[in-house]
PDB file of C-alpha atoms and ligand atoms in Angstrom:
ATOM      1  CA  UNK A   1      15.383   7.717 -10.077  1.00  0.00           C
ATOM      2  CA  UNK A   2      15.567   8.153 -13.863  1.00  0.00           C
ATOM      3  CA  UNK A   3      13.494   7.067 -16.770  1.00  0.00           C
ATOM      4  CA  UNK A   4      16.321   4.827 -18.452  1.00  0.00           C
ATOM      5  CA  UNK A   5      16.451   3.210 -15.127  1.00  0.00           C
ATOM      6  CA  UNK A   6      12.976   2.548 -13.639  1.00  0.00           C
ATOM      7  CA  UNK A   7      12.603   1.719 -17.612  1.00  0.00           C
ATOM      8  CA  UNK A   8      15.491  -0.945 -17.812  1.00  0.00           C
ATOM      9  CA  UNK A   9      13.850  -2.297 -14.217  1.00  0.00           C
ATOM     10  CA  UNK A  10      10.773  -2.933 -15.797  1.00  0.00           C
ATOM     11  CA  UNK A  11      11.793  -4.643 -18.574  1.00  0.00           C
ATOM     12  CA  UNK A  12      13.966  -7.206 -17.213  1.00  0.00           C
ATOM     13  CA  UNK A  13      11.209  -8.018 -14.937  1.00  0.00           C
ATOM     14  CA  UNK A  14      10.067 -11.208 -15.204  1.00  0.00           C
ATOM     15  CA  UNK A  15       7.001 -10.562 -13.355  1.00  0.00           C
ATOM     16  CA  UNK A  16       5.824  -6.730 -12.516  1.00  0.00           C
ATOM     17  CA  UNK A  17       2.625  -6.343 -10.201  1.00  0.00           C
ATOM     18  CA  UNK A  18       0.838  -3.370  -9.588  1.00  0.00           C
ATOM     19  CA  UNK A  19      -0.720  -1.811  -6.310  1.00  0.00           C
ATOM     20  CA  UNK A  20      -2.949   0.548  -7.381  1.00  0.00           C
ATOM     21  CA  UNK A  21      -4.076   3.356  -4.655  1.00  0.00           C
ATOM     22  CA  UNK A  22      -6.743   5.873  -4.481  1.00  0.00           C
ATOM     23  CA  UNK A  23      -4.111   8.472  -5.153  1.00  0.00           C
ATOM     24  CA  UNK A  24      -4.890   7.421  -8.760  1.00  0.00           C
ATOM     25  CA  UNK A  25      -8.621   7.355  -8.425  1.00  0.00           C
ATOM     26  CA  UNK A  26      -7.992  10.998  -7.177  1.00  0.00           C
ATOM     27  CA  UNK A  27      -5.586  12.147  -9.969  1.00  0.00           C
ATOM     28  CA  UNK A  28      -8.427  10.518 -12.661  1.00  0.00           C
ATOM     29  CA  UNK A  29     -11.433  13.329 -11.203  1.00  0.00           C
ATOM     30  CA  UNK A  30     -13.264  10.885  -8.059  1.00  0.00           C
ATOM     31  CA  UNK A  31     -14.153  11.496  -5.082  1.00  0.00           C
ATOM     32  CA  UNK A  32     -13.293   9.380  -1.992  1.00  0.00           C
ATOM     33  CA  UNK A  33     -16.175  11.740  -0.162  1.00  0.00           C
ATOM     34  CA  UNK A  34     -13.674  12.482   3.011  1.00  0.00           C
ATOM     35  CA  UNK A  35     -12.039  15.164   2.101  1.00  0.00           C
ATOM     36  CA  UNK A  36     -13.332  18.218   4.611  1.00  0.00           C
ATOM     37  CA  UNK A  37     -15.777  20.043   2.159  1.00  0.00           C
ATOM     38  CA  UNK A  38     -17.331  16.919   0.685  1.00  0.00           C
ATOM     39  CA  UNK A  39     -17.505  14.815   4.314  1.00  0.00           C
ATOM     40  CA  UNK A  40     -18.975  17.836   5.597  1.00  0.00           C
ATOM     41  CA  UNK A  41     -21.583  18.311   2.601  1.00  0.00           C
ATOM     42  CA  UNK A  42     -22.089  14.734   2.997  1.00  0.00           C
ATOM     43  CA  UNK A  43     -23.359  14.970   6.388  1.00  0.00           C
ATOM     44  CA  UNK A  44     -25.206  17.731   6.337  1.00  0.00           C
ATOM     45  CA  UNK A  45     -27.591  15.649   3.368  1.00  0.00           C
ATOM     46  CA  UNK A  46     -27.748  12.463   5.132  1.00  0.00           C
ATOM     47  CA  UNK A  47     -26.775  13.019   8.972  1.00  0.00           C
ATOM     48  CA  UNK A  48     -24.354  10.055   8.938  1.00  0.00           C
ATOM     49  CA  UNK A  49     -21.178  10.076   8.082  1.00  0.00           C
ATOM     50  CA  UNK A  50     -19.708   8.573   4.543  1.00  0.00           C
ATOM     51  CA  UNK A  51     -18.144   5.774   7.028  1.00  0.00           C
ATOM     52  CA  UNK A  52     -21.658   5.397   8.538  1.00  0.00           C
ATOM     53  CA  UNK A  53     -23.080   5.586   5.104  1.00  0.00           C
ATOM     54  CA  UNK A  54     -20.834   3.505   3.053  1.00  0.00           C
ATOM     55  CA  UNK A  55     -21.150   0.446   5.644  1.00  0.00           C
ATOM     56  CA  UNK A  56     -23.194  -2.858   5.701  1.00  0.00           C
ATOM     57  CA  UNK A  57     -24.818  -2.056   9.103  1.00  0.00           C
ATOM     58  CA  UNK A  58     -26.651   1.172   7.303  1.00  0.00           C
ATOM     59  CA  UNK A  59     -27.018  -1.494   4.445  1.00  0.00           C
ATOM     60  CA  UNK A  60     -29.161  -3.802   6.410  1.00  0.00           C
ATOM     61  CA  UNK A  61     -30.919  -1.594   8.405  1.00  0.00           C
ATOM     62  CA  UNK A  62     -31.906   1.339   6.324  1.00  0.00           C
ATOM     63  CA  UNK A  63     -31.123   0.157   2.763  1.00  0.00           C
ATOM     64  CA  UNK A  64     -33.320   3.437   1.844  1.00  0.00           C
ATOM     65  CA  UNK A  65     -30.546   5.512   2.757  1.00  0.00           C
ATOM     66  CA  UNK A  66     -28.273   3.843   1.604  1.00  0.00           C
ATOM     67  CA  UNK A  67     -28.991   3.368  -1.736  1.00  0.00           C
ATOM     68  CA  UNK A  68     -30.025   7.052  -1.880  1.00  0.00           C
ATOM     69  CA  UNK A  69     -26.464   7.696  -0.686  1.00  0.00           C
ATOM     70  CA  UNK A  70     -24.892   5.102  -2.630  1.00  0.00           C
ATOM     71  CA  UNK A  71     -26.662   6.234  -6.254  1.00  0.00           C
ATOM     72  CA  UNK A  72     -26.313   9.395  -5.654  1.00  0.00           C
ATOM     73  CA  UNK A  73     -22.498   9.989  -4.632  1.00  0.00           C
ATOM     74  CA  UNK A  74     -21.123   6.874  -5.721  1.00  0.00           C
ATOM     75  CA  UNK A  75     -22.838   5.619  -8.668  1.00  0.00           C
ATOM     76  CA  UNK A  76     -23.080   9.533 -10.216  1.00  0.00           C
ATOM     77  CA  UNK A  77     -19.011   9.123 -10.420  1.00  0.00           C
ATOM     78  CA  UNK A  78     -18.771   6.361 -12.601  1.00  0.00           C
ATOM     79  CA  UNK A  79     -19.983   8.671 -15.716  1.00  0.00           C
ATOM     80  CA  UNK A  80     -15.777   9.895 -15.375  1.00  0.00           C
ATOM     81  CA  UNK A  81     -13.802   7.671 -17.383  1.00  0.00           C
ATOM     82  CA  UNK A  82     -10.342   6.318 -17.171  1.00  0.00           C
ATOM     83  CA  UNK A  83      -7.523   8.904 -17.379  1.00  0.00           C
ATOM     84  CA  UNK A  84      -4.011   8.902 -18.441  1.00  0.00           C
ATOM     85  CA  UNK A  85      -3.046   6.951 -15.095  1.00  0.00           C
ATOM     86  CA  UNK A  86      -4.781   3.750 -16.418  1.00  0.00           C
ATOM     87  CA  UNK A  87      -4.303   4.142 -19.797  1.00  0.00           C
ATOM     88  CA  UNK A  88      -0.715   4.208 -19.232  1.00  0.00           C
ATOM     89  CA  UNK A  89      -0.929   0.883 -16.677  1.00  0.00           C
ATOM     90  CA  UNK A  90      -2.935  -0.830 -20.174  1.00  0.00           C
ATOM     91  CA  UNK A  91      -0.935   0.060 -22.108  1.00  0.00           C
ATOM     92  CA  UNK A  92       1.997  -1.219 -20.069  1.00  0.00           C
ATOM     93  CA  UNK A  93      -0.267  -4.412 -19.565  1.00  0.00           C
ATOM     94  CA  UNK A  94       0.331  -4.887 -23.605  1.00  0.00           C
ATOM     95  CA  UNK A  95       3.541  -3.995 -23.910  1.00  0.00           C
ATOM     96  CA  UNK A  96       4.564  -6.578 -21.306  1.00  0.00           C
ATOM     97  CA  UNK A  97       5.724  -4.047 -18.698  1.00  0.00           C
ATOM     98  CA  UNK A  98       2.542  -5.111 -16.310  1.00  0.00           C
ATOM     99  CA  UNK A  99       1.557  -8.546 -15.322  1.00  0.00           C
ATOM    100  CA  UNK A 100      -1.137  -7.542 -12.444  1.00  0.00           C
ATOM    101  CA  UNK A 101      -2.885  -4.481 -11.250  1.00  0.00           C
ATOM    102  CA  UNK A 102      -4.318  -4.883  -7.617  1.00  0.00           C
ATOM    103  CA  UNK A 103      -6.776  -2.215  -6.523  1.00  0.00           C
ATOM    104  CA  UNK A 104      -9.025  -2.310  -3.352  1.00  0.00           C
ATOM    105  CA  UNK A 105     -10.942   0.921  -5.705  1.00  0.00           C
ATOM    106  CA  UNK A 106     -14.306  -0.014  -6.620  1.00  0.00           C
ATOM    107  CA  UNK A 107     -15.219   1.744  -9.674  1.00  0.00           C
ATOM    108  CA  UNK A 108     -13.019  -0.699 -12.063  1.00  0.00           C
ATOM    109  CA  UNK A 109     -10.843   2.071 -13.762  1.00  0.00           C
ATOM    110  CA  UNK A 110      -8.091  -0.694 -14.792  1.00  0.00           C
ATOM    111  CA  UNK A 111     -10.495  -3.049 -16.685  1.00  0.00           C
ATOM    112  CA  UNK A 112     -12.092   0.503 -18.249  1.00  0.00           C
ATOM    113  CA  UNK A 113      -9.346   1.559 -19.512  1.00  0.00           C
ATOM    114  CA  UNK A 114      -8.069  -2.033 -21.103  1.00  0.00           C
ATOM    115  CA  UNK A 115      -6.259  -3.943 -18.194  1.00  0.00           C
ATOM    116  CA  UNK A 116      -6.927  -7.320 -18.214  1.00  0.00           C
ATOM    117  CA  UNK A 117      -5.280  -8.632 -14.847  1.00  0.00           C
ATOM    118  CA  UNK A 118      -6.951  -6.941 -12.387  1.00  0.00           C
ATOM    119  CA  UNK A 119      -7.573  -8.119  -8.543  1.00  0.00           C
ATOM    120  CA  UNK A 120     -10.173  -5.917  -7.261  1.00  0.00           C
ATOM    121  CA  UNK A 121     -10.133  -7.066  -3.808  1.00  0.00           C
ATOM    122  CA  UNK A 122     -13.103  -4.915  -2.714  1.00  0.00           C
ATOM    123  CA  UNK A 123     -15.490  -5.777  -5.821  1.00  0.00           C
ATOM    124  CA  UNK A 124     -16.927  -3.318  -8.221  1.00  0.00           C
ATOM    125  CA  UNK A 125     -19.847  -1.398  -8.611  1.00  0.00           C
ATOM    126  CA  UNK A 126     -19.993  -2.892 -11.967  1.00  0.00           C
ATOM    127  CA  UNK A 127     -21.034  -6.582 -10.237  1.00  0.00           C
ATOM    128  CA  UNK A 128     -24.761  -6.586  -8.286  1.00  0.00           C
ATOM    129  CA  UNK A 129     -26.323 -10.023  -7.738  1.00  0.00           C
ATOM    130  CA  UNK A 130     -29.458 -11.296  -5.475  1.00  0.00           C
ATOM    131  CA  UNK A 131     -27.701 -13.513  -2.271  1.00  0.00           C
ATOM    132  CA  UNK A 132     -30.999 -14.747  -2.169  1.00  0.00           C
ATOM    133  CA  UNK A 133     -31.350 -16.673  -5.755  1.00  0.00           C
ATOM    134  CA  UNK A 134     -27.971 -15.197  -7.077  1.00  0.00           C
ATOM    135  CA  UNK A 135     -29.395 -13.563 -10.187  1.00  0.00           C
ATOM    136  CA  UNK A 136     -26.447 -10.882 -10.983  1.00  0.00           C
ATOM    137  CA  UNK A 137     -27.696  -7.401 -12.195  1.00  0.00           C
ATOM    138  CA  UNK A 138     -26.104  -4.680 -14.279  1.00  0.00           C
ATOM    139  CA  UNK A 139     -24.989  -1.576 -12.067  1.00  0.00           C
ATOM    140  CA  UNK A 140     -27.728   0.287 -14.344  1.00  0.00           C
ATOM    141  CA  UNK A 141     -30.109  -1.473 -12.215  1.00  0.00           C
ATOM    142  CA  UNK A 142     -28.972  -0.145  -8.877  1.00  0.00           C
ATOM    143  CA  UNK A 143     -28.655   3.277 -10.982  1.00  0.00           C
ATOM    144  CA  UNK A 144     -32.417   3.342 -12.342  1.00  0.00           C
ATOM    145  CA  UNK A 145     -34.305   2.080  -9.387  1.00  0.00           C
ATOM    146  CA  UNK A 146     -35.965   4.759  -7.978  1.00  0.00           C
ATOM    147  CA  UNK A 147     -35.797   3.166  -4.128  1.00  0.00           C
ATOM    148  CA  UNK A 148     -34.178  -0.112  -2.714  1.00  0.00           C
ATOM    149  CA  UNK A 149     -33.595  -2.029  -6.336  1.00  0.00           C
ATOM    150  CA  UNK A 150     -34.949  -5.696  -5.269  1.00  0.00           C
ATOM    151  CA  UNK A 151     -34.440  -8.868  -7.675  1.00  0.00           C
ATOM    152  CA  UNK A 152     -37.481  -9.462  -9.415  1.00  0.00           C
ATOM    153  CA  UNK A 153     -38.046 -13.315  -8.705  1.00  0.00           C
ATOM    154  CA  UNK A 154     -37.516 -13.621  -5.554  1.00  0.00           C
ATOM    155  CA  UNK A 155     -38.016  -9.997  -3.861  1.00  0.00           C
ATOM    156  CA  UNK A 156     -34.496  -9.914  -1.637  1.00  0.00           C
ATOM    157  CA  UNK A 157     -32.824  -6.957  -1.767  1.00  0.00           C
ATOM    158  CA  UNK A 158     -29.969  -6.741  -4.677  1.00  0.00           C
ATOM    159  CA  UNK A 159     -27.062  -5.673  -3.494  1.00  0.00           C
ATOM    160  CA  UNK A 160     -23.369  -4.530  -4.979  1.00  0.00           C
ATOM    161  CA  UNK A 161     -20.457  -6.808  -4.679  1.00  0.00           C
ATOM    162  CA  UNK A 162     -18.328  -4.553  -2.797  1.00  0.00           C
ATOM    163  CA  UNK A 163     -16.808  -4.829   0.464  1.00  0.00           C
ATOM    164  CA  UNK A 164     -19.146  -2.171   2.441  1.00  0.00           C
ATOM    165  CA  UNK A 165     -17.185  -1.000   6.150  1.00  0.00           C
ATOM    166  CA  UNK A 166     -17.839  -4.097   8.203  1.00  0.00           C
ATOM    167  CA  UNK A 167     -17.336  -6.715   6.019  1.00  0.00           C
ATOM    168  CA  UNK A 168     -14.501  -8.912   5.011  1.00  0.00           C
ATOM    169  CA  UNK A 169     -12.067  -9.163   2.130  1.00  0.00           C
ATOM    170  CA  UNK A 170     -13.624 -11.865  -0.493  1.00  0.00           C
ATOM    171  CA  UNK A 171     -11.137 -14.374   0.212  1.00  0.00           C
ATOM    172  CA  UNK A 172     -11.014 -15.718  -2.912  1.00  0.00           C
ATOM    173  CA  UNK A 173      -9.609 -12.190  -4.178  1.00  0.00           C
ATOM    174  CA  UNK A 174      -7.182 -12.293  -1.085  1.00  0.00           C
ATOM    175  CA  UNK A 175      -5.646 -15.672  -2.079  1.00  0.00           C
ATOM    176  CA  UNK A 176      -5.177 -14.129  -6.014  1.00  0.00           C
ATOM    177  CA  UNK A 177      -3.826 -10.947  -4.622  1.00  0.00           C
ATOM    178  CA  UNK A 178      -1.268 -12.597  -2.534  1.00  0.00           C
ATOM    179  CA  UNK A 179      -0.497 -15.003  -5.347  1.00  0.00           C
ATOM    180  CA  UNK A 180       0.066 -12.670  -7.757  1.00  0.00           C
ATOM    181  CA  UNK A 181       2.175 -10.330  -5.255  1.00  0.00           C
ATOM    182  CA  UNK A 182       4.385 -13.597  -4.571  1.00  0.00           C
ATOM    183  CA  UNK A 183       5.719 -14.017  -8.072  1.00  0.00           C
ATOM    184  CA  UNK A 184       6.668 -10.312  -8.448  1.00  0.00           C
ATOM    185  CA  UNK A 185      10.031  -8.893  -9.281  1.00  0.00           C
ATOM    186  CA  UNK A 186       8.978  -5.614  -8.977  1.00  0.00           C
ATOM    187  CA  UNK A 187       6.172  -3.847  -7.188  1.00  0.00           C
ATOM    188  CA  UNK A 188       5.027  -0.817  -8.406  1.00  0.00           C
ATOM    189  CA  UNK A 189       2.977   1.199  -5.588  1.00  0.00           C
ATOM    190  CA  UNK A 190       1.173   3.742  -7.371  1.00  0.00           C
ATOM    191  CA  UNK A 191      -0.773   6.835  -5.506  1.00  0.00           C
ATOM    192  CA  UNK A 192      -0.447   5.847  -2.680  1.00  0.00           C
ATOM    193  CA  UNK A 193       1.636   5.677   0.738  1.00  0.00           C
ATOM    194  CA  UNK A 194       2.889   2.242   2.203  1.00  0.00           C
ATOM    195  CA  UNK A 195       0.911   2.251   5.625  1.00  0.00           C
ATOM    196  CA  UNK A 196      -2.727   2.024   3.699  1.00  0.00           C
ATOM    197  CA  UNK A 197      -4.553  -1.063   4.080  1.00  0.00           C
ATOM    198  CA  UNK A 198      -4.042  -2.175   0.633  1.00  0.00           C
ATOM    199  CA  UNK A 199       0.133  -2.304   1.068  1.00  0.00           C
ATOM    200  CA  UNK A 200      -0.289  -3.507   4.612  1.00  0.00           C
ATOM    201  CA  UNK A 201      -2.149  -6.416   3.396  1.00  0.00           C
ATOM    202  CA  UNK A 202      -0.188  -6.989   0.127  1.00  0.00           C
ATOM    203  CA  UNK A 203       3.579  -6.299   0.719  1.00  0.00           C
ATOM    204  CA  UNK A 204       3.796  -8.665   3.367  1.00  0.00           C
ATOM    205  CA  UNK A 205       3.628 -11.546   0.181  1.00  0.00           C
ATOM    206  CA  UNK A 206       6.359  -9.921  -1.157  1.00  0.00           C
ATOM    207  CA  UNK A 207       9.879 -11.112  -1.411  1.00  0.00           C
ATOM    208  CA  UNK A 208      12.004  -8.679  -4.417  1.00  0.00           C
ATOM    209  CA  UNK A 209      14.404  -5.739  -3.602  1.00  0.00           C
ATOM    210  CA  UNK A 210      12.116  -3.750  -6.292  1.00  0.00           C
ATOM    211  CA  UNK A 211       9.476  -2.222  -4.289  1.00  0.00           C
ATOM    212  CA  UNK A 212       8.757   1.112  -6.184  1.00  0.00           C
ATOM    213  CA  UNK A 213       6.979   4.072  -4.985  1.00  0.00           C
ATOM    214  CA  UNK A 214       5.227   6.542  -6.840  1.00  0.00           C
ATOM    215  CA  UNK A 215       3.285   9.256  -5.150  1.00  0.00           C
ATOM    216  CA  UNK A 216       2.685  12.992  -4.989  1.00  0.00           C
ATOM    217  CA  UNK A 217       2.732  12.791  -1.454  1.00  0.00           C
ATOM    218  CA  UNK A 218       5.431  12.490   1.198  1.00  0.00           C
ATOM    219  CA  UNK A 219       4.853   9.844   4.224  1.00  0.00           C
ATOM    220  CA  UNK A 220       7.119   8.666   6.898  1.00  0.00           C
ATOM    221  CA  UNK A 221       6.672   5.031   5.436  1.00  0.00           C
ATOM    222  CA  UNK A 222       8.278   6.079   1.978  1.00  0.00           C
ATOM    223  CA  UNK A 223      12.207   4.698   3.334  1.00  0.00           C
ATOM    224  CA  UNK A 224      10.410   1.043   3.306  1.00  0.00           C
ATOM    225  CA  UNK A 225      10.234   1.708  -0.266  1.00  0.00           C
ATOM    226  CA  UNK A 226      13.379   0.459  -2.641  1.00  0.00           C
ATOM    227  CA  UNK A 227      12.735   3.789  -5.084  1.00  0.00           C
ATOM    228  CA  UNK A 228      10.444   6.588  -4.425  1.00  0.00           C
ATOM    229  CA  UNK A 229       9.245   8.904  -7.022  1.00  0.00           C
ATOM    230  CA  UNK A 230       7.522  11.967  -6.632  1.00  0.00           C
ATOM    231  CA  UNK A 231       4.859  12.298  -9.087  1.00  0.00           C
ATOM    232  CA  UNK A 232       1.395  12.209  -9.673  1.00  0.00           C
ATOM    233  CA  UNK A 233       0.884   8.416 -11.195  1.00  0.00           C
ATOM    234  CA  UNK A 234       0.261   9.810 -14.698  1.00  0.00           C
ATOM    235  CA  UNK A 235       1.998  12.419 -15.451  1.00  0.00           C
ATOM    236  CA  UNK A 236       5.453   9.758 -13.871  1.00  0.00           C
ATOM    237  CA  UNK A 237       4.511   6.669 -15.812  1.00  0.00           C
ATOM    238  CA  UNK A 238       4.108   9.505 -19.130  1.00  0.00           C
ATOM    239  CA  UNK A 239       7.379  10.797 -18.833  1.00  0.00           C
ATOM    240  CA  UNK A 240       9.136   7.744 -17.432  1.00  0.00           C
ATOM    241  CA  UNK A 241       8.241   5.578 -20.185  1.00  0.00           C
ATOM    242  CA  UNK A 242       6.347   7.148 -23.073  1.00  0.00           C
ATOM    243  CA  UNK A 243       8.445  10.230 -23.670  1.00  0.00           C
TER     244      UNK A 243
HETATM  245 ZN1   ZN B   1     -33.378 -13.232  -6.318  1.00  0.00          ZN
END
């Protein structure tokens, strides 16, 4: 596919939306902790697994653990900031070449690096509240707290927003998601193949012949695209459209 083209597509789109994968949370320096070293490393420290870990079971029965698992390997990433990937998607945001990003990431890269459409259909790490009284807490709260960080007026147990293992989709963020993926012209799949949860859940709303893929890696799913383009998401998007 070439720049003039996937250029031209985007600009007589009346309404572009953006699936946003962990390929581009990878490209930008996190972890997603299952790779072999780190799930290994990860196990040997805690003796669960990061799917045991990072789950609301482990949540409600050991929140000890899992806030010493959940400061220390997820919270310690958000100190990386946005790379070129995102920069690129805000930038395209402003120059009317975006309309929505949709990301089931946590660690609200998008809205760091200047989107302002952004579905995050598992939560961030940036949102902690108190389901007790509701109170909502900065994630330097979680981050400081030396043990289980508990709301100061009413003693419950403050937890992130996100959508641990075990839990459901916020279906208010569902309902946007699909919204948003219903008025698109084009779909831009970014890092990320089409058999992952988030385009299994998300390209069923969609009706266009513009479903474009851009990934480093190959997957048998890749014909369902309309384009494919082999690229990591930044370095693409940079010479695509800003070359
Ligand atoms: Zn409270």
């Amino acid at each position: 596919m070439l720049k003039s083209s996937l250029l031209k597509m985007l600009e007589e789109s009346k309404y572009t939306v953006v699936l946003s994968g962990v390929g581009m949370v990878l490209e930008n320096g996190y972890s997603t902790l299952r790779d072999s070293d780190d799930s290994y490393e990860i196990e040997e420290k805690y003796g669960y697994s990061v799917d045991e870990l990072y789950c609301s079971a482990l949540f409600n029965t050991r929140p000890g653990l899992f806030f010493e698992f959940y400061r220390n390997e997820i919270l310690s990433q958000i100190d990386i900031p946005p790379g070129d990937g995102y920069k690129f998607l805000a930038q395209m945001e402003k120059d009317g070449l975006v309309d929505a990003v949709i990301t089931r990431r946590v660690f609200a890269l998008p809205e760091r690096a200047g989107c302002k459409n952004v579905v995050n259909l598992h939560g961030t790490v940036y949102d902690n509240y108190c389901p007790s009284c509701e109170r909502t807490f900065p994630v330097s709260y979680i981050r400081e707290s030396k043990k289980v960080p508990l709301c100061p007026d009413c003693n419950t147990t403050v937890r992130p927003k996100v959508c641990l293992l075990g839990e459901m989709v916020d279906n208010a963020q569902m309902t946007r998601a699909a919204e948003e993926v219903e008025k698109a012209d084009v779909l831009l799949a970014l890092g990320t193949n089409l058999h992952t949860p988030l385009c299994n859940q998300m390209i069923q709303y969609y009706d266009g012949d513009k479903l474009i893929l851009i990934t480093k890696n190959k997957h048998f799913s890749d014909k369902a695209a309309d384009y494919v383009i082999y690229s990591r998401v930044d370095e693409a998007l940079k010479t695509l459209l800003y070359k």
